[in-house]
C-alpha cells in the first residue's frame, strides 16, 4: 500500500517497498507495483522521487 505522508504542509506518497517518496500518488503506485513485481527499482520511475 502506498503511504501518505504530510510534511511541512505538503503531501507526499511513499512506496512501501523501496521507501522512496513521490509528489503524486500515481508515481508512488507505479513504483510500488514495479518494486513488488520485479524486486528492483525502475530508474524511469525513481528519477521522479523526491527528498523530504
Ligand atoms: Zn518503490
Coordinates of N, CA and C and ligand atoms in Angstrom, one line a residue:
X1 N 0.8 -1.2 0.0 CA 0.0 0.0 0.0 C 0.9 1.3 0.0
X2 N 0.5 2.2 -0.8 CA 1.2 3.5 -0.9 C 0.8 4.3 0.4
X3 N 1.9 4.8 1.0 CA 1.7 5.5 2.3 C 1.6 7.0 2.0
X4 N 0.6 7.7 2.7 CA 0.5 9.1 2.5 C 1.2 9.8 3.7
X5 N 2.1 10.7 3.4 CA 2.8 11.4 4.4 C 2.6 12.9 4.3
X6 N 2.4 13.6 5.4 CA 2.4 15.0 5.4 C 3.6 15.6 6.1
X7 N 4.3 16.5 5.3 CA 5.5 17.1 5.9 C 5.6 18.5 5.4
X8 N 5.8 19.4 6.4 CA 5.9 20.8 6.1 C 4.7 21.3 5.3
X9 N 3.6 20.8 5.5 CA 2.4 21.3 4.9 C 2.2 20.7 3.5
X10 N 3.1 19.9 3.0 CA 3.0 19.2 1.7 C 2.7 17.8 1.9
X11 N 2.0 17.2 0.9 CA 1.6 15.8 0.9 C 2.6 15.0 0.0
X12 N 3.1 13.9 0.5 CA 3.9 13.0 -0.2 C 3.4 11.6 -0.2
X13 N 3.8 10.9 -1.1 CA 3.4 9.5 -1.1 C 4.6 8.6 -1.2
X14 N 4.6 7.6 -0.3 CA 5.8 6.7 -0.2 C 5.5 5.3 -0.7
X15 N 6.5 4.8 -1.5 CA 6.4 3.4 -1.9 C 6.9 2.6 -0.7
X16 N 6.1 1.7 -0.2 CA 6.4 1.0 1.0 C 7.5 -0.1 0.7
X17 N 7.7 -0.4 -0.6 CA 8.7 -1.4 -0.9 C 10.1 -0.9 -0.9
X18 N 10.4 0.3 -1.5 CA 11.7 0.8 -1.6 C 11.9 2.1 -0.7
X19 N 10.8 2.6 -0.2 CA 10.8 3.8 0.7 C 11.1 5.1 0.0
X20 N 11.0 5.2 -1.3 CA 11.2 6.5 -2.0 C 9.9 7.3 -1.8
X21 N 10.0 8.6 -1.8 CA 8.9 9.5 -1.7 C 8.6 10.1 -3.1
X22 N 7.3 10.3 -3.3 CA 6.8 10.9 -4.6 C 5.8 12.0 -4.3
X23 N 5.7 12.9 -5.2 CA 4.7 14.0 -5.0 C 3.3 13.6 -5.5
X24 N 3.2 12.6 -6.3 CA 1.9 12.1 -6.7 C 1.7 10.7 -6.3
X25 N 0.4 10.4 -6.0 CA 0.1 9.0 -5.7 C 0.3 8.1 -6.8
X26 N 0.0 8.6 -8.0 CA 0.2 7.8 -9.2 C 1.6 7.3 -9.4
X27 N 2.6 8.2 -9.1 CA 4.0 7.7 -9.2 C 4.4 6.7 -8.2
X28 N 3.9 7.0 -7.0 CA 4.2 6.1 -5.8 C 3.6 4.7 -6.1
X29 N 2.4 4.7 -6.7 CA 1.8 3.5 -7.0 C 2.5 2.7 -8.1
X30 N 2.9 3.4 -9.1 CA 3.7 2.8 -10.2 C 5.0 2.2 -9.7
X31 N 5.6 2.9 -8.8 CA 6.9 2.5 -8.2 C 6.6 1.2 -7.4
X32 N 5.6 1.2 -6.6 CA 5.3 0.1 -5.7 C 5.0 -1.2 -6.5
X33 N 4.2 -0.9 -7.6 CA 3.8 -2.1 -8.5 C 5.1 -2.7 -9.1
X34 N 6.0 -1.8 -9.5 CA 7.2 -2.3 -10.1 C 8.1 -3.0 -9.1
X35 N 8.3 -2.4 -8.0 CA 9.1 -2.9 -6.9 C 8.6 -4.3 -6.4
X36 N 7.3 -4.4 -6.3 CA 6.8 -5.6 -5.8 C 6.9 -6.8 -6.8
X37 N 6.8 -6.4 -8.1 CA 6.8 -7.4 -9.1 C 8.2 -7.8 -9.5
X38 N 9.1 -6.8 -9.6 CA 10.5 -7.1 -10.1 C 11.5 -7.2 -9.0
X39 N 11.2 -6.8 -7.8 CA 12.2 -6.8 -6.7 C 13.4 -5.9 -7.0
X40 N 13.1 -4.9 -7.8 CA 14.2 -3.9 -8.1 C 13.5 -2.6 -8.4
X41 N 14.3 -1.5 -8.6 CA 13.7 -0.3 -8.9 C 13.8 0.1 -10.4
X42 N 12.8 0.8 -10.9 CA 12.9 1.2 -12.2 C 13.3 2.7 -12.3
X43 N 14.5 2.9 -12.9 CA 15.1 4.3 -12.9 C 14.1 5.3 -13.5
X44 N 13.3 4.9 -14.5 CA 12.4 5.8 -15.1 C 11.3 6.3 -14.1
X45 N 11.1 5.5 -13.1 CA 10.2 5.9 -12.0 C 10.9 6.6 -10.9
X46 N 12.0 6.0 -10.4 CA 12.7 6.6 -9.3 C 13.3 7.9 -9.5
X47 N 13.5 8.3 -10.8 CA 14.1 9.6 -11.1 C 13.1 10.7 -10.7
X48 N 11.8 10.3 -10.5 CA 10.8 11.3 -10.0 C 10.7 11.4 -8.5
X49 N 11.5 10.5 -7.8 CA 11.4 10.5 -6.4 C 12.0 11.8 -5.8
X50 N 11.4 12.2 -4.7 CA 11.8 13.5 -4.0 C 12.4 13.2 -2.6
X51 N 13.3 14.1 -2.2 CA 13.8 14.1 -0.9 C 12.9 14.9 0.0
X52 N 12.6 14.3 1.2 CA 11.8 15.1 2.1 C 12.5 15.2 3.5
Ligands
LIG1 ZN1 9.4 1.6 -5.0

